[in-house]
Amino acid sequence: MRNELTHEGSAFINFRHYTFRDAKSPAFRWVDVKCLRLPAEPADDSGLLAALIRHEQFRDDYAGGGVVPDGPRHGPYWVKSVTPDGYASVGRQESDRILRTWANQFEEVPAGLAADLRREVFDRLATADHIYRLGELGDEAMHDWGGVHGDFHEFVLIDRSAEQIILLVAADD
């Protein structure tokens, strides 16, 4: 692909910044949203997933180190183990259900957090043309300390009308 993706911005929602009834509920839970501009040249979804995997924003271990442009890790996996085939198409309702169940697993999220999740996560799911979910890649794909996340949910949203591809990770660590 001649024109690559361009990072436009990110959002990070840390559950610890909200007040829950049960102080244990948020634990170390968060959502990271990375928005990238689609390339000028049209590409199919598999080509867009491949471009995302090549992008430096993809090289984030989601364990506090942030993006490492030449880093070998992505979440719990070695970057080299993640391919477009590792993603499966998932419907809006299913992705919405997975993320709402995860967010509300201990108690209903407070109103401020619900508003932030609606804006950064659920509104984006509602407008995406295609949604892909990263599947389990197996033990051989996990990097040397890849088991630090309790839950790790990764979705890629392709929104052609907004000309964006969005990498959405929701996790506990």
Short mmCIF file of C-alpha atoms in Angstrom, two decimals:
data_model
loop_
_atom_site.label_atom_id
_atom_site.label_comp_id
_atom_site.label_asym_id
_atom_site.label_seq_id
_atom_site.Cartn_x
_atom_site.Cartn_y
_atom_site.Cartn_z
CA MET A 1 0.00 0.00 0.00
CA ARG A 2 1.63 3.21 -1.13
CA ASN A 3 -0.06 5.51 1.38
CA GLU A 4 0.06 4.29 4.94
CA LEU A 5 -2.16 5.08 7.91
CA THR A 6 -1.70 8.37 9.75
CA HIS A 7 -2.17 8.55 13.51
CA GLU A 8 -4.74 11.24 14.33
CA GLY A 9 -5.07 10.89 18.06
CA SER A 10 -5.73 8.65 21.03
CA ALA A 11 -7.95 8.46 24.07
CA PHE A 12 -7.26 6.62 27.30
CA ILE A 13 -10.03 5.90 29.79
CA ASN A 14 -8.72 4.76 33.17
CA PHE A 15 -11.47 3.32 35.38
CA ARG A 16 -9.55 4.40 38.50
CA HIS A 17 -10.43 8.03 37.73
CA TYR A 18 -14.12 7.41 38.47
CA THR A 19 -15.95 6.78 41.71
CA PHE A 20 -17.47 3.31 42.10
CA ARG A 21 -19.68 2.10 44.95
CA ASP A 22 -17.32 -0.83 45.52
CA ALA A 23 -13.74 0.43 45.63
CA LYS A 24 -12.48 -2.91 44.27
CA SER A 25 -14.58 -2.75 41.08
CA PRO A 26 -12.32 -0.76 38.76
CA ALA A 27 -9.14 -2.61 39.75
CA PHE A 28 -6.67 -1.83 36.99
CA ARG A 29 -9.12 -1.53 34.13
CA TRP A 30 -8.85 0.78 31.16
CA VAL A 31 -9.69 1.37 27.51
CA ASP A 32 -7.17 2.64 24.96
CA VAL A 33 -8.45 4.04 21.65
CA LYS A 34 -6.08 4.89 18.79
CA CYS A 35 -7.55 6.64 15.73
CA LEU A 36 -5.73 6.52 12.40
CA ARG A 37 -6.63 8.12 9.07
CA LEU A 38 -7.21 5.70 6.20
CA PRO A 39 -4.75 5.91 3.31
CA ALA A 40 -5.67 7.91 0.21
CA GLU A 41 -5.50 4.77 -1.94
CA PRO A 42 -8.43 2.42 -1.40
CA ALA A 43 -7.63 -0.85 0.35
CA ASP A 44 -9.62 -3.89 1.35
CA ASP A 45 -10.07 -4.72 5.02
CA SER A 46 -7.23 -7.25 5.06
CA GLY A 47 -4.87 -4.62 3.61
CA LEU A 48 -5.99 -2.13 6.25
CA LEU A 49 -5.40 -4.65 9.04
CA ALA A 50 -1.91 -5.33 7.65
CA ALA A 51 -1.18 -1.58 7.50
CA LEU A 52 -2.35 -1.23 11.10
CA ILE A 53 -0.07 -4.06 12.25
CA ARG A 54 2.89 -2.35 10.52
CA HIS A 55 2.12 1.03 12.12
CA GLU A 56 4.24 2.18 15.06
CA GLN A 57 1.08 2.83 17.14
CA PHE A 58 0.48 -0.92 17.06
CA ARG A 59 3.71 -1.49 18.99
CA ASP A 60 2.25 -0.92 22.43
CA ASP A 61 2.51 -3.56 25.15
CA TYR A 62 -0.33 -1.88 27.08
CA ALA A 63 1.60 -2.40 30.29
CA GLY A 64 2.73 1.15 30.98
CA GLY A 65 5.56 1.53 28.49
CA GLY A 66 3.47 3.16 25.78
CA VAL A 67 4.23 2.98 22.08
CA VAL A 68 7.75 1.79 21.21
CA PRO A 69 8.15 2.50 17.45
CA ASP A 70 10.44 -0.48 16.85
CA GLY A 71 9.12 -2.53 19.76
CA PRO A 72 8.54 -6.26 19.40
CA ARG A 73 5.38 -6.43 21.57
CA HIS A 74 1.69 -5.78 21.03
CA GLY A 75 -0.43 -6.35 24.12
CA PRO A 76 0.36 -9.87 25.31
CA TYR A 77 1.75 -10.94 21.93
CA TRP A 78 4.89 -10.66 19.87
CA VAL A 79 4.11 -8.30 16.98
CA LYS A 80 5.47 -10.88 14.52
CA SER A 81 2.71 -13.28 15.66
CA VAL A 82 -0.15 -10.91 14.83
CA THR A 83 -1.46 -11.10 11.26
CA PRO A 84 -4.71 -10.03 9.58
CA ASP A 85 -5.82 -13.68 9.79
CA GLY A 86 -5.78 -13.38 13.59
CA TYR A 87 -8.79 -11.06 13.39
CA ALA A 88 -12.34 -12.30 12.94
CA SER A 89 -15.26 -10.21 11.78
CA VAL A 90 -17.72 -9.53 14.58
CA GLY A 91 -21.08 -7.77 14.48
CA ARG A 92 -21.99 -4.54 16.24
CA GLN A 93 -24.30 -6.24 18.72
CA GLU A 94 -21.74 -8.88 19.66
CA SER A 95 -18.87 -6.38 20.09
CA ASP A 96 -21.15 -4.08 22.09
CA ARG A 97 -22.23 -7.00 24.31
CA ILE A 98 -18.63 -8.13 24.92
CA LEU A 99 -17.46 -4.65 25.92
CA ARG A 100 -20.50 -3.80 28.06
CA THR A 101 -20.25 -7.13 29.88
CA TRP A 102 -16.55 -6.51 30.52
CA ALA A 103 -17.08 -2.89 31.68
CA ASN A 104 -19.98 -3.78 33.99
CA GLN A 105 -18.74 -7.15 35.24
CA PHE A 106 -18.47 -6.07 38.90
CA GLU A 107 -21.09 -3.34 39.02
CA GLU A 108 -22.69 -0.85 36.68
CA VAL A 109 -20.19 1.82 35.71
CA PRO A 110 -20.75 5.33 37.13
CA ALA A 111 -22.47 7.94 34.94
CA GLY A 112 -19.28 9.87 34.07
CA LEU A 113 -17.49 6.72 32.95
CA ALA A 114 -20.58 5.56 31.03
CA ALA A 115 -20.61 8.89 29.14
CA ASP A 116 -16.90 8.60 28.29
CA LEU A 117 -17.31 4.99 27.17
CA ARG A 118 -20.31 5.94 25.04
CA ARG A 119 -18.36 8.73 23.31
CA GLU A 120 -15.06 6.91 22.80
CA VAL A 121 -16.21 3.31 22.42
CA PHE A 122 -19.90 2.63 21.84
CA ASP A 123 -20.61 5.52 19.47
CA ARG A 124 -17.63 4.38 17.37
CA LEU A 125 -18.92 0.80 17.30
CA ALA A 126 -22.30 2.06 16.15
CA THR A 127 -20.86 3.88 13.12
CA ALA A 128 -18.19 1.38 12.03
CA ASP A 129 -18.65 -0.30 8.67
CA HIS A 130 -16.69 -3.36 9.81
CA ILE A 131 -15.52 -4.57 13.21
CA TYR A 132 -12.81 -7.15 13.75
CA ARG A 133 -11.80 -8.85 16.99
CA LEU A 134 -8.34 -10.23 17.68
CA GLY A 135 -8.65 -13.87 18.63
CA GLU A 136 -6.52 -15.95 20.95
CA LEU A 137 -3.21 -16.48 19.21
CA GLY A 138 -1.91 -19.25 21.47
CA ASP A 139 0.90 -19.63 23.96
CA GLU A 140 3.64 -19.55 21.31
CA ALA A 141 2.51 -16.05 20.27
CA MET A 142 2.68 -14.66 23.82
CA HIS A 143 5.77 -12.65 24.61
CA ASP A 144 8.02 -13.21 27.63
CA TRP A 145 5.71 -11.45 30.11
CA GLY A 146 2.52 -11.47 28.06
CA GLY A 147 0.32 -12.88 30.80
CA VAL A 148 0.07 -9.62 32.78
CA HIS A 149 -3.43 -8.78 31.50
CA GLY A 150 -6.38 -10.38 33.24
CA ASP A 151 -8.72 -9.66 30.35
CA PHE A 152 -7.54 -8.35 26.98
CA HIS A 153 -10.15 -7.40 24.38
CA GLU A 154 -8.97 -5.94 21.11
CA PHE A 155 -11.19 -4.64 18.34
CA VAL A 156 -10.38 -2.90 15.07
CA LEU A 157 -13.12 -0.68 13.70
CA ILE A 158 -13.11 0.41 10.08
CA ASP A 159 -15.24 3.48 9.43
CA ARG A 160 -14.91 4.42 5.78
CA SER A 161 -17.31 7.39 5.99
CA ALA A 162 -15.12 8.93 8.73
CA GLU A 163 -12.01 7.72 6.85
CA GLN A 164 -10.67 6.08 10.01
CA ILE A 165 -9.44 2.80 11.36
CA ILE A 166 -9.65 2.58 15.13
CA LEU A 167 -7.65 0.27 17.36
CA LEU A 168 -9.64 -0.28 20.55
CA VAL A 169 -8.18 -2.22 23.48
CA ALA A 170 -10.03 -2.85 26.74
CA ALA A 171 -8.08 -4.66 29.43
CA ASP A 172 -7.45 -5.44 33.08
CA ASP A 173 -3.95 -5.70 34.43
#
